[in-house]
Short mmCIF file of C-alpha atoms and ligand atoms in Angstrom, two decimals:
data_model
loop_
_atom_site.label_atom_id
_atom_site.label_comp_id
_atom_site.label_asym_id
_atom_site.label_seq_id
_atom_site.Cartn_x
_atom_site.Cartn_y
_atom_site.Cartn_z
CA MET Q 28 6.43 -22.05 -12.03
CA SER Q 29 5.32 -24.18 -9.46
CA VAL Q 30 3.43 -22.78 -6.29
CA VAL Q 31 4.90 -20.57 -3.85
CA ARG Q 32 5.77 -22.51 -0.58
CA PRO Q 33 5.54 -21.27 2.67
CA MET Q 34 8.64 -20.16 5.03
CA MET Q 35 8.19 -22.29 8.28
CA ASN Q 36 9.84 -22.21 11.67
CA ARG Q 37 8.72 -23.76 14.97
CA ASP Q 38 6.14 -21.42 15.35
CA SER Q 39 4.21 -22.38 12.48
CA GLN Q 40 4.87 -25.76 11.51
CA PHE Q 41 2.24 -27.53 13.36
CA PHE Q 42 0.01 -25.57 10.91
CA TRP Q 43 1.47 -27.36 7.84
CA ASP Q 44 1.54 -30.84 9.41
CA GLY Q 45 -2.16 -29.93 10.40
CA THR Q 46 -3.14 -29.48 6.58
CA ALA Q 47 -0.86 -32.60 5.38
CA ALA Q 48 -3.06 -34.56 8.08
CA GLY Q 49 -6.32 -32.96 6.59
CA GLU Q 50 -6.75 -30.65 9.94
CA LEU Q 51 -7.40 -27.25 10.00
CA ARG Q 52 -5.09 -26.50 13.26
CA ILE Q 53 -5.76 -23.27 14.93
CA PRO Q 54 -3.49 -22.35 17.52
CA LYS Q 55 -4.24 -22.10 20.96
CA CYS Q 56 -3.18 -20.83 24.17
CA ASN Q 57 -2.58 -24.00 26.60
CA ALA Q 58 -2.59 -21.49 29.74
CA CYS Q 59 -5.61 -19.32 28.72
CA GLY Q 60 -7.47 -21.10 26.00
CA THR Q 61 -7.19 -17.88 23.50
CA LEU Q 62 -7.15 -18.38 19.95
CA ARG Q 63 -5.37 -16.48 17.09
CA PHE Q 64 -4.09 -16.36 13.71
CA PRO Q 65 -1.83 -16.13 12.21
CA PRO Q 66 0.72 -18.31 14.80
CA GLY Q 67 3.11 -17.06 17.40
CA PRO Q 68 5.23 -17.67 20.20
CA ALA Q 69 3.08 -16.10 22.63
CA CYS Q 70 -0.49 -15.68 23.76
CA GLN Q 71 -1.69 -11.78 23.16
CA ALA Q 72 -3.66 -12.32 25.97
CA CYS Q 73 -2.15 -13.85 28.94
CA ASP Q 74 1.56 -13.30 27.85
CA ALA Q 75 2.34 -17.09 28.23
CA TYR Q 76 4.88 -19.15 26.11
CA ASP Q 77 2.76 -22.31 26.41
CA ARG Q 78 1.33 -23.25 22.74
CA GLY Q 79 -1.17 -25.68 21.14
CA TYR Q 80 -4.07 -25.45 19.09
CA GLN Q 81 -7.56 -26.33 18.26
CA VAL Q 82 -8.94 -28.07 15.10
CA ALA Q 83 -11.43 -25.88 13.64
CA ALA Q 84 -14.28 -27.35 12.07
CA GLY Q 85 -13.51 -26.11 8.77
CA THR Q 86 -16.16 -23.77 8.32
CA GLY Q 87 -16.34 -19.63 8.02
CA THR Q 88 -17.99 -17.07 6.12
CA VAL Q 89 -16.33 -14.53 3.49
CA TYR Q 90 -14.97 -11.12 4.93
CA SER Q 91 -13.86 -10.11 2.13
CA TYR Q 92 -12.45 -11.24 -1.37
CA VAL Q 93 -10.85 -10.31 -4.73
CA VAL Q 94 -10.64 -12.06 -8.39
CA HIS Q 95 -7.24 -12.06 -9.32
CA ARG Q 96 -6.81 -11.65 -13.29
CA HIS Q 97 -3.28 -10.13 -13.54
CA PRO Q 98 -0.15 -10.49 -13.55
CA PRO Q 99 0.89 -14.31 -13.06
CA VAL Q 100 0.83 -15.85 -10.07
CA PRO Q 101 3.41 -18.92 -9.59
CA GLY Q 102 1.62 -21.98 -9.68
CA LYS Q 103 -1.66 -20.64 -10.69
CA GLU Q 104 -4.19 -20.68 -13.44
CA LEU Q 105 -5.80 -16.91 -13.84
CA PRO Q 106 -8.45 -16.13 -12.62
CA ILE Q 107 -8.23 -17.09 -9.37
CA VAL Q 108 -10.29 -16.09 -6.31
CA ILE Q 109 -9.26 -15.35 -3.00
CA ALA Q 110 -11.31 -14.57 0.61
CA LEU Q 111 -10.79 -13.53 3.88
CA VAL Q 112 -12.26 -16.30 5.64
CA ASP Q 113 -14.10 -15.36 9.21
CA LEU Q 114 -13.84 -18.98 10.79
CA ASP Q 115 -16.27 -20.11 12.98
CA GLU Q 116 -14.13 -20.47 15.55
CA GLY Q 117 -13.47 -16.37 15.49
CA VAL Q 118 -10.46 -15.94 13.77
CA ARG Q 119 -9.61 -14.91 10.17
CA MET Q 120 -7.14 -16.18 7.20
CA VAL Q 121 -6.37 -15.74 3.69
CA GLY Q 122 -7.44 -18.99 1.27
CA GLU Q 123 -8.40 -19.36 -2.08
CA VAL Q 124 -11.71 -20.53 -3.00
CA VAL Q 125 -12.11 -22.83 -5.60
CA GLY Q 126 -14.63 -24.04 -7.94
CA VAL Q 127 -16.33 -20.20 -8.28
CA ASP Q 128 -15.74 -17.55 -10.54
CA ASP Q 129 -16.95 -14.96 -8.01
CA LEU Q 130 -18.31 -14.76 -4.55
CA GLU Q 131 -20.03 -12.17 -2.42
CA ILE Q 132 -19.47 -11.18 0.97
CA GLY Q 133 -21.19 -13.17 3.31
CA ASP Q 134 -21.28 -16.41 1.78
CA ARG Q 135 -20.42 -19.79 3.67
CA LEU Q 136 -17.29 -21.76 2.70
CA ARG Q 137 -15.91 -25.12 3.83
CA VAL Q 138 -12.47 -25.73 4.20
CA ASP Q 139 -10.73 -28.62 1.64
CA TYR Q 140 -7.47 -29.38 1.02
CA ASN Q 141 -4.79 -29.30 -2.10
CA ARG Q 142 -2.22 -31.61 -1.63
CA ILE Q 143 1.05 -30.23 -3.71
CA ASP Q 144 3.53 -33.00 -2.61
CA ASP Q 145 4.65 -34.53 0.44
CA ASP Q 146 6.08 -31.39 2.23
CA LEU Q 147 2.90 -29.03 1.60
CA THR Q 148 -0.50 -29.13 1.51
CA LEU Q 149 -2.45 -26.20 1.29
CA PRO Q 150 -5.95 -25.46 2.53
CA VAL Q 151 -8.46 -24.39 0.08
CA TRP Q 152 -11.90 -23.30 0.61
CA ARG Q 153 -14.88 -24.39 -1.79
CA LEU Q 154 -18.55 -22.95 -1.46
CA SER Q 155 -20.71 -24.48 1.48
CA ASN Q 156 -24.19 -25.58 0.34
CA GLU Q 157 -25.73 -25.88 4.10
CA GLU Q 158 -26.40 -21.70 4.05
CA GLY Q 159 -25.91 -18.69 1.84
CA ARG Q 160 -26.30 -18.84 -1.86
CA MET I 270 4.64 21.61 19.52
CA SER I 271 7.35 19.02 19.93
CA ALA I 272 10.95 19.50 20.30
CA LEU I 273 11.59 18.54 16.51
CA SER I 274 8.60 20.87 15.24
CA GLY I 275 10.53 23.60 13.00
CA LYS I 276 14.09 22.68 13.93
CA ALA I 277 14.91 21.54 10.48
CA ALA I 278 13.81 21.88 6.67
CA ILE I 279 14.40 20.77 3.74
CA VAL I 280 16.19 23.22 1.77
CA GLY I 281 17.46 20.98 -1.60
CA ILE I 282 15.43 18.48 -3.84
CA GLY I 283 17.14 16.71 -6.86
CA ALA I 284 16.27 14.23 -9.53
CA THR I 285 17.19 11.85 -12.08
CA GLU I 286 14.33 11.70 -15.29
CA PHE I 287 11.50 9.59 -14.44
CA SER I 288 11.32 6.77 -17.47
CA LYS I 289 10.14 3.13 -17.97
CA GLU I 290 14.08 2.38 -18.90
CA SER I 291 17.16 4.28 -17.65
CA GLY I 292 19.37 2.34 -19.01
CA ARG I 293 21.96 3.00 -16.05
CA SER I 294 22.25 1.44 -12.82
CA GLU I 295 20.24 2.27 -9.65
CA LEU I 296 23.45 3.27 -8.02
CA GLN I 297 24.17 5.92 -10.61
CA LEU I 298 20.57 7.06 -10.27
CA SER I 299 20.39 7.67 -7.09
CA VAL I 300 23.85 9.28 -6.79
CA GLN I 301 22.94 11.52 -9.95
CA ALA I 302 19.35 12.46 -7.53
CA VAL I 303 21.76 13.41 -4.57
CA ARG I 304 24.39 15.72 -6.97
CA ALA I 305 21.06 17.48 -8.29
CA ALA I 306 19.74 18.12 -5.01
CA LEU I 307 23.25 19.17 -3.69
CA ALA I 308 23.49 21.53 -6.47
CA ASP I 309 19.87 22.57 -5.67
CA CYS I 310 20.79 24.07 -2.68
CA GLY I 311 24.48 25.27 -3.13
CA LEU I 312 26.34 22.52 -0.98
CA THR I 313 28.46 20.00 -2.51
CA ALA I 314 29.58 16.50 -1.43
CA ALA I 315 31.95 17.67 0.86
CA ASP I 316 28.94 19.36 2.79
CA VAL I 317 27.18 15.97 3.37
CA ASP I 318 27.91 14.02 6.68
CA GLY I 319 24.37 12.15 6.88
CA LEU I 320 22.57 9.71 4.30
CA THR I 321 19.51 7.88 5.17
CA THR I 322 17.33 5.69 2.84
CA PHE I 323 14.79 2.58 2.57
CA THR I 324 16.05 -0.62 3.98
CA MET I 325 14.63 -1.64 0.15
CA ASP I 326 16.92 0.35 -1.36
CA THR I 327 20.06 -1.47 -2.97
CA SER I 328 22.26 1.24 -2.96
CA SER I 329 23.72 1.45 -0.02
CA GLU I 330 24.96 4.71 2.24
CA ILE I 331 29.03 3.60 1.85
CA ALA I 332 28.33 3.21 -2.35
CA VAL I 333 26.56 6.37 -2.57
CA ALA I 334 28.97 8.12 -0.71
CA ARG I 335 31.75 6.65 -2.40
CA GLU I 336 30.38 7.52 -5.63
CA LEU I 337 29.93 11.50 -4.46
CA GLY I 338 33.23 11.37 -3.32
CA VAL I 339 31.71 12.47 0.97
CA PRO I 340 34.98 12.82 2.53
CA SER I 341 33.14 11.04 5.74
CA LEU I 342 29.68 9.92 7.16
CA ARG I 343 28.86 10.85 10.99
CA PHE I 344 25.19 9.48 10.53
CA PHE I 345 23.30 6.73 8.06
CA SER I 346 20.22 5.17 8.82
CA ARG I 347 17.53 3.20 6.77
CA ILE I 348 13.75 2.45 7.16
CA ASN I 349 12.18 -0.66 6.86
CA TYR I 350 8.51 -1.89 4.92
CA GLY I 351 8.80 -0.81 1.85
CA GLY I 352 6.89 3.04 0.59
CA GLY I 353 6.08 3.43 4.18
CA ALA I 354 9.82 4.68 4.59
CA ALA I 355 9.33 7.60 2.48
CA CYS I 356 8.81 10.56 5.26
CA GLY I 357 10.35 8.17 7.79
CA THR I 358 13.99 8.65 6.13
CA VAL I 359 13.21 12.50 6.42
CA GLN I 360 12.18 12.31 9.55
CA GLN I 361 15.52 10.57 10.53
CA ALA I 362 17.45 13.25 8.80
CA ALA I 363 15.94 15.89 11.19
CA MET I 364 16.13 14.20 14.20
CA ALA I 365 20.21 14.18 13.27
CA VAL I 366 20.34 17.73 12.32
CA ALA I 367 18.04 18.61 15.16
CA THR I 368 20.13 17.42 17.88
CA GLY I 369 23.25 17.91 15.98
CA VAL I 370 24.45 14.33 15.10
CA ALA I 371 24.99 15.57 11.72
CA ASP I 372 24.93 18.79 9.60
CA VAL I 373 23.78 17.65 6.60
CA VAL I 374 21.72 14.71 5.88
CA VAL I 375 20.58 13.61 1.99
CA CYS I 376 17.59 11.36 2.14
CA TYR I 377 17.76 9.36 -1.40
CA ARG I 378 15.67 6.51 -3.36
CA GLY I 379 16.89 5.42 -6.57
CA PHE I 380 15.76 1.98 -8.46
CA ASN I 381 14.67 0.72 -11.52
CA GLU I 382 11.23 -0.87 -10.62
CA ARG I 383 10.28 -1.27 -14.15
CA SER I 384 13.06 -2.29 -16.15
CA GLU I 385 14.77 -4.40 -13.61
CA SER I 386 12.46 -5.88 -10.70
CA ARG I 387 9.55 -5.24 -11.40
CA PHE I 388 7.13 -3.97 -8.16
CA GLY I 389 3.72 -4.29 -9.36
CA GLN I 390 4.43 -8.61 -10.36
CA PHE I 391 4.04 -11.45 -7.48
CA SER I 392 6.94 -11.20 -5.50
CA LEU I 393 8.75 -14.26 -4.84
CA SER I 394 11.52 -12.74 -2.94
CA ALA I 395 9.04 -11.24 -0.33
CA ALA I 396 7.74 -14.56 0.12
CA THR I 397 10.57 -16.11 0.74
CA GLN I 398 12.91 -13.62 2.96
CA VAL I 399 14.73 -15.03 5.64
CA ASN I 400 12.96 -12.68 8.70
CA THR I 401 9.68 -12.75 10.35
CA ASN I 402 8.13 -10.91 7.64
CA GLY I 403 8.99 -13.62 5.28
CA LEU I 404 6.91 -15.89 7.84
CA ASP I 405 4.17 -13.43 7.90
CA ASN I 406 3.63 -13.78 4.20
CA ALA I 407 3.26 -17.53 4.34
CA TRP I 408 -0.40 -16.99 5.05
CA SER I 409 -1.10 -14.86 2.05
CA TYR I 410 1.77 -16.10 -1.03
CA PRO I 411 1.03 -19.43 -0.69
CA MET I 412 -2.53 -19.16 -1.72
CA GLY I 413 -1.69 -16.80 -4.14
CA LEU I 414 -2.13 -13.32 -2.54
CA GLY I 415 1.08 -11.83 -3.75
CA THR I 416 0.82 -8.46 -6.08
CA PRO I 417 0.40 -5.57 -4.23
CA ALA I 418 -2.77 -4.70 -6.09
CA ALA I 419 -4.29 -7.73 -4.85
CA THR I 420 -3.19 -7.23 -1.16
CA VAL I 421 -4.83 -3.49 -1.38
CA ALA I 422 -8.03 -4.92 -3.57
CA MET I 423 -8.69 -7.14 -0.57
CA GLN I 424 -9.14 -3.86 1.57
CA ALA I 425 -10.94 -1.95 -1.08
CA ARG I 426 -13.47 -4.72 -1.06
CA ARG I 427 -14.53 -4.38 2.22
CA TYR I 428 -13.99 -0.50 2.64
CA MET I 429 -16.81 -0.71 -0.54
CA HIS I 430 -18.83 -2.90 1.61
CA GLU I 431 -19.38 -0.95 4.49
CA TYR I 432 -19.01 2.63 3.43
CA GLY I 433 -21.14 2.29 0.10
CA ALA I 434 -18.05 3.80 -1.84
CA THR I 435 -18.05 2.92 -5.66
CA SER I 436 -15.08 2.35 -8.12
CA GLU I 437 -16.24 5.63 -9.78
CA ASP I 438 -15.12 7.39 -6.21
CA PHE I 439 -11.46 5.48 -6.44
CA GLY I 440 -11.57 6.55 -9.92
CA ALA I 441 -11.84 10.65 -8.68
CA VAL I 442 -8.13 9.98 -7.36
CA ALA I 443 -7.26 8.97 -10.77
CA VAL I 444 -8.44 11.65 -12.90
CA ALA I 445 -7.26 14.68 -10.18
CA ASP I 446 -3.83 12.96 -10.95
CA ARG I 447 -3.46 12.15 -14.55
CA ARG I 448 -4.68 16.08 -15.00
CA HIS I 449 -1.85 17.25 -12.98
CA ALA I 450 0.27 14.81 -14.53
CA ALA I 451 -1.12 16.46 -17.78
CA THR I 452 0.68 19.83 -17.12
CA ASN I 453 4.04 18.56 -15.62
CA PRO I 454 6.54 17.99 -18.04
CA ASN I 455 8.57 15.70 -15.87
CA ALA I 456 5.38 13.32 -15.46
CA PHE I 457 5.45 10.30 -17.34
CA PHE I 458 2.06 10.91 -18.31
CA TYR I 459 2.94 14.46 -19.72
CA GLY I 460 0.08 15.61 -21.67
CA LYS I 461 -1.96 12.25 -21.17
CA PRO I 462 -5.13 13.65 -18.86
CA ILE I 463 -7.84 10.96 -18.40
CA THR I 464 -11.67 11.09 -17.96
CA LEU I 465 -13.78 8.81 -15.33
CA GLU I 466 -15.14 6.84 -18.40
CA ASP I 467 -11.19 6.15 -19.45
CA HIS I 468 -10.97 5.00 -15.87
CA GLN I 469 -13.74 2.59 -16.01
CA ALA I 470 -12.95 1.13 -19.51
CA SER I 471 -9.66 0.06 -18.15
CA ARG I 472 -9.35 -3.62 -18.07
CA MET I 473 -9.63 -5.47 -14.32
CA ILE I 474 -6.36 -6.49 -12.90
CA VAL I 475 -7.81 -7.77 -9.47
CA ASP I 476 -11.26 -7.11 -9.20
CA PRO I 477 -12.37 -4.15 -7.64
CA LEU I 478 -9.18 -2.15 -9.18
CA HIS I 479 -8.94 -1.54 -12.63
CA LEU I 480 -5.30 -0.73 -14.24
CA LEU I 481 -6.07 2.98 -13.44
CA ASP I 482 -6.46 2.68 -9.63
CA CYS I 483 -2.83 1.31 -10.05
CA CYS I 484 0.14 3.20 -9.74
CA GLN I 485 3.00 2.90 -12.58
CA GLU I 486 6.23 1.43 -12.35
CA SER I 487 8.87 3.59 -12.54
CA ASP I 488 12.54 3.72 -13.20
CA GLY I 489 14.66 7.08 -11.18
CA ALA I 490 15.50 8.18 -8.08
CA VAL I 491 14.80 10.97 -5.74
CA ALA I 492 16.84 13.06 -3.39
CA ILE I 493 16.11 15.53 -0.61
CA VAL I 494 18.45 17.36 1.48
CA VAL I 495 17.81 18.31 5.23
CA VAL I 496 19.78 20.95 7.71
CA SER I 497 19.17 22.81 10.62
CA ALA I 498 16.66 25.81 10.34
CA GLU I 499 19.47 28.19 11.45
CA ARG I 500 21.77 26.80 8.63
CA ALA I 501 18.64 26.80 6.24
CA LYS I 502 18.52 30.60 6.50
CA ASP I 503 22.13 30.78 4.53
CA LEU I 504 21.46 28.62 1.85
CA PRO I 505 19.46 29.77 -1.74
CA GLN I 506 16.56 28.38 -1.65
CA LYS I 507 13.41 29.34 0.62
CA PRO I 508 13.19 26.23 3.58
CA ALA I 509 10.28 24.08 3.64
CA TYR I 510 10.21 23.83 7.38
CA ILE I 511 9.71 20.40 8.91
CA THR I 512 6.94 21.25 11.30
CA ALA I 513 6.16 17.52 11.94
CA ALA I 514 7.56 14.07 10.98
CA ALA I 515 5.92 10.48 12.27
CA GLN I 516 5.78 7.17 11.93
CA GLY I 517 3.38 4.73 12.47
CA SER I 518 2.29 1.40 12.96
CA GLY I 519 -1.11 0.13 14.28
CA ARG I 520 -2.36 -2.78 16.49
CA ASP I 521 -1.65 -6.48 14.94
CA GLN I 522 0.32 -4.98 12.01
CA TYR I 523 1.69 -6.66 9.07
CA VAL I 524 3.14 -5.78 5.56
CA MET I 525 0.07 -5.37 3.18
CA THR I 526 -1.66 -7.81 4.58
CA SER I 527 -3.06 -6.70 8.20
CA TYR I 528 -5.87 -8.83 7.97
CA TYR I 529 -6.29 -10.17 11.14
CA ARG I 530 -7.32 -7.21 13.06
CA ASP I 531 -11.23 -5.96 13.56
CA ASP I 532 -10.29 -2.92 11.32
CA ILE I 533 -8.89 -3.98 7.95
CA GLY I 534 -8.07 -0.29 6.88
CA ILE I 535 -4.81 1.53 7.51
CA PRO I 536 -5.02 2.50 11.32
CA GLU I 537 -1.57 3.11 11.25
CA MET I 538 -2.01 6.09 8.91
CA GLY I 539 -4.31 7.07 12.12
CA VAL I 540 -1.10 6.90 14.46
CA VAL I 541 0.39 9.12 11.59
CA GLY I 542 -2.05 11.92 12.08
CA THR I 543 -2.56 12.09 15.54
CA GLU I 544 1.49 11.92 16.13
CA LEU I 545 1.53 14.68 13.05
CA TRP I 546 -1.40 17.06 14.61
CA ARG I 547 0.37 16.55 18.00
CA GLN I 548 4.07 18.03 17.16
CA SER I 549 2.53 20.45 15.21
CA GLY I 550 -0.28 22.01 17.59
CA LEU I 551 -2.21 22.15 14.13
CA GLY I 552 -5.01 20.45 12.72
CA PRO I 553 -6.58 19.29 9.24
CA ASP I 554 -8.35 22.71 9.12
CA ASP I 555 -4.81 24.32 8.88
CA MET I 556 -3.71 22.13 5.85
CA ARG I 557 -4.19 24.10 2.49
CA MET I 558 -3.03 21.26 0.36
CA GLY I 559 -1.74 17.61 0.51
CA ILE I 560 0.64 15.17 -1.09
CA LEU I 561 -1.57 11.42 -0.21
CA TYR I 562 0.22 8.40 -1.14
CA ASP I 563 -1.41 7.02 -4.27
CA HIS I 564 0.10 3.40 -5.18
CA PHE I 565 -3.80 2.79 -5.38
CA THR I 566 -6.62 5.05 -5.46
CA PRO I 567 -8.64 3.44 -2.42
CA TYR I 568 -5.84 4.33 -0.31
CA VAL I 569 -6.35 8.04 -0.90
CA LEU I 570 -9.41 7.78 0.50
CA MET I 571 -8.89 6.03 3.42
CA GLN I 572 -6.28 8.18 4.20
CA LEU I 573 -8.41 11.12 4.14
CA GLU I 574 -10.49 9.65 6.78
CA GLU I 575 -7.30 8.56 9.00
CA LEU I 576 -6.12 12.08 8.93
CA GLY I 577 -8.90 13.43 9.73
CA PHE I 578 -9.75 15.47 6.57
CA CYS I 579 -13.17 13.56 7.16
CA LYS I 580 -15.26 11.24 8.99
CA PRO I 581 -14.92 7.50 8.23
CA GLY I 582 -16.83 6.74 5.21
CA GLU I 583 -17.46 10.34 3.83
CA ALA I 584 -13.95 10.59 1.60
CA LYS I 585 -16.15 9.19 -1.02
CA ASP I 586 -18.27 12.78 -0.81
CA PHE I 587 -15.00 14.39 -0.26
CA VAL I 588 -13.65 13.78 -3.64
CA LYS I 589 -16.55 14.46 -6.11
CA ASP I 590 -16.83 17.35 -7.82
CA GLY I 591 -13.37 18.00 -8.07
CA ALA I 592 -12.75 19.18 -4.94
CA ILE I 593 -8.94 17.61 -5.03
CA GLU I 594 -7.95 18.84 -8.00
CA VAL I 595 -5.48 21.83 -8.33
CA ASP I 596 -8.38 24.58 -8.62
CA GLY I 597 -10.92 22.66 -5.91
CA ARG I 598 -11.07 23.28 -2.18
CA PHE I 599 -8.28 20.42 -0.98
CA PRO I 600 -5.74 19.84 -3.62
CA LEU I 601 -4.26 16.40 -3.44
CA ASN I 602 -0.91 15.43 -5.55
CA THR I 603 -0.57 18.71 -7.73
CA HIS I 604 2.80 16.97 -9.42
CA GLY I 605 0.65 14.09 -10.94
CA GLY I 606 1.31 11.45 -7.92
CA GLN I 607 2.49 7.99 -8.45
CA LEU I 608 -0.49 7.10 -10.99
CA GLY I 609 0.74 10.28 -13.27
CA GLU I 610 4.63 11.48 -12.45
CA ALA I 611 6.42 8.36 -11.34
CA TYR I 612 6.38 5.77 -8.76
CA ILE I 613 9.44 6.74 -6.45
CA HIS I 614 8.41 5.44 -3.32
CA GLY I 615 6.67 8.47 -2.46
CA MET I 616 9.88 10.38 -2.67
CA ASN I 617 8.75 12.04 -5.50
CA GLY I 618 5.82 13.65 -3.26
CA ILE I 619 8.24 15.15 -0.60
CA ALA I 620 9.74 17.02 -3.51
CA GLU I 621 6.20 18.06 -4.82
CA GLY I 622 5.86 19.52 -1.21
CA VAL I 623 8.34 21.45 -1.30
CA ARG I 624 7.89 22.75 -4.29
CA GLN I 625 4.23 23.85 -3.23
CA ILE I 626 6.13 26.06 -0.32
CA ARG I 627 8.73 27.02 -2.47
CA GLY I 628 5.58 28.29 -5.10
CA THR I 629 7.58 26.36 -8.36
CA SER I 630 4.98 23.65 -8.82
CA VAL I 631 3.72 23.53 -12.33
CA ASN I 632 0.75 23.56 -10.64
CA PRO I 633 0.68 26.16 -8.11
CA VAL I 634 -1.74 26.12 -5.13
CA ALA I 635 -2.11 29.57 -3.66
CA ASP I 636 -1.25 30.81 0.00
CA VAL I 637 0.72 27.43 1.35
CA GLN I 638 1.28 27.92 4.76
CA HIS I 639 1.21 24.14 5.41
CA LEU I 640 0.66 20.77 3.67
CA VAL I 641 0.96 17.32 4.79
CA VAL I 642 2.83 14.84 2.69
CA THR I 643 2.28 10.76 3.32
CA ALA I 644 4.35 7.53 2.81
CA GLY I 645 3.15 4.29 2.01
CA THR I 646 0.06 2.82 3.01
CA GLY I 647 -0.81 -0.67 4.07
CA VAL I 648 2.41 -0.96 5.49
CA PRO I 649 4.03 1.13 8.89
CA THR I 650 3.89 4.25 7.55
CA SER I 651 4.85 7.61 7.70
CA GLY I 652 4.01 11.69 7.14
CA LEU I 653 5.37 14.93 7.10
CA ILE I 654 3.86 18.69 8.16
CA LEU I 655 6.14 20.85 5.48
CA SER I 656 5.63 24.56 6.32
CA ALA I 657 6.50 28.04 4.69
ZN1 ZN L 955 -2.85 -16.83 27.37
#
C-alpha cells in the first residue's frame, strides 16, 4: 500500500508547495506576524484573513514520541518512530523521525525531505548532532 | 441546578450479544438492541417518536425506524466525533423529552467493528474524508500517525514524562476491567481475569502502550430509552435520572490529535466535568463510582484528574491497591469496561451505569445514589451524572 496522501485545500497548499521546494513553511499572519500550526484561514491573534508564511530554520526539539509497531501503516516498514517536534520558532508538528529506532524527549532534530513523487514531498526528521545526545 | 437536571430518565436498556463476528448487518444489530431496550421498559415501537445516534453510525434513523415499524419520528439527531458522542446522544434525548419536543427517544449504536471495518487499524477513510476533519488529519496520517493507539501513545508518553506515571499505573486499569469482566457473562472476557504481570508481558503495540492497554474491537449494539421523569414513574424499571448531561470541546481542539496546544492532555473532559458539576450542584465527592471511557488505559488516569477526583499527576496514586476495583474506594467500569466487556463506543458503559442505579449489575456497588459516566476521550466528548 502506498503512503497516505494529505487532503489539501487553499489554506494548506502552500505548505506542500514548500516541502516540494525543500522549505518548511510555517503559516504566518501578514497583519500581525503571529505564527501558528497547523494552518487555517484566520489569525487566532488578530482575526485577520491575510495569510503568509515564514520559512522555518528546520530545527526543533522532541516534545513527545512513539514507536509504532502494530498494526500496518500504509507505505511504511515497521517499526517507525514518530515525534511531536517543537520547532525553534515556537510551533509544534508531527513528523516521522528516520534513522533511529528510539528517541528521548528533549532530543534535537533537523528536518529533511522525503520526495514521494511530483505531487508529494513529506517532511521527515533526523537526529541533529549539534546538541542533544 | 440547571433546567435539565432531573427532568429526564433512562428507563430502558438493551443490547445484542458482544462478539467478534455477529454474522448479521449493522442495521440488524441496532434494530435488535432497540427492540430489547423497549421490551425492557414495557414500551413498543409505536411509542417511539425520537431517535439519536452517532454521526459515525452506518444505520440512519429512518432505516432503524422502518425496520422497527415506528409510525412517525418527531425528533432525530446525530453527534459527531466518534466515541465522544456516547453521552451526547443521551443529552440530546434528555433535552428533547424535557422540553416536550418528543416523548420517547431511543439512543442507539451498532456496528461490526471487528468483523467488518476494524477500528484498531490505520484509517484511510479518516485521512481522506472531504471536510475539515480530513484536512486536520493531513498533519498526522501521512507522517504515519494514524491508528487510535498511536495517537493516544503520543499523549501517554508526555503524560508519563510530566508526572512520572508508569506502564504499571496504566496496567491497574486493565487489571480492574478484566477482573470485572471475569464475572460478567455478557463480557467477551468472561472468566478471563489478568494480572499486572500479564499486562506487562503483553506485546508492545505502540510504545508505550501494550496490547492490554488497548480495548477490544467488537461487534454488537446497545440502545438506551429516555423519557421524561414524569413518564418514567409509570414504567416498570427503576428510573436512572439524568441529573446532568454535558458535552465538551477545548481550546484548539482536534480529533485524537490535539497536539498543538500547551496541554496535550484531555482538557475537553475538564469542560465536561465543570458542566456536570454546574448542572447538578454536585461534586466528585458525591459520586459513589464511575464508568470512565476506557478505549486506552492512560485516558482513565487523565479523566480522574480532569473530572476533579484527584489533582493533576495524582491519578497514578489514586488507582493503586485496587482502589478502582468493585470492592475498592471508587469502583470504575464494573461491567468490565471496553477492555473487558466490549467496545460499543461507550454505550455499553451507560447501560452499566443504569444497572448500578437499578441494583442489577453483576458487580453491584452498594448504595449508589449518584455516578458519573463519560464518553470517548481524545475527541470532543460528553458525560452524564445518573442518579437513583
Ligand atoms: Zn494576526
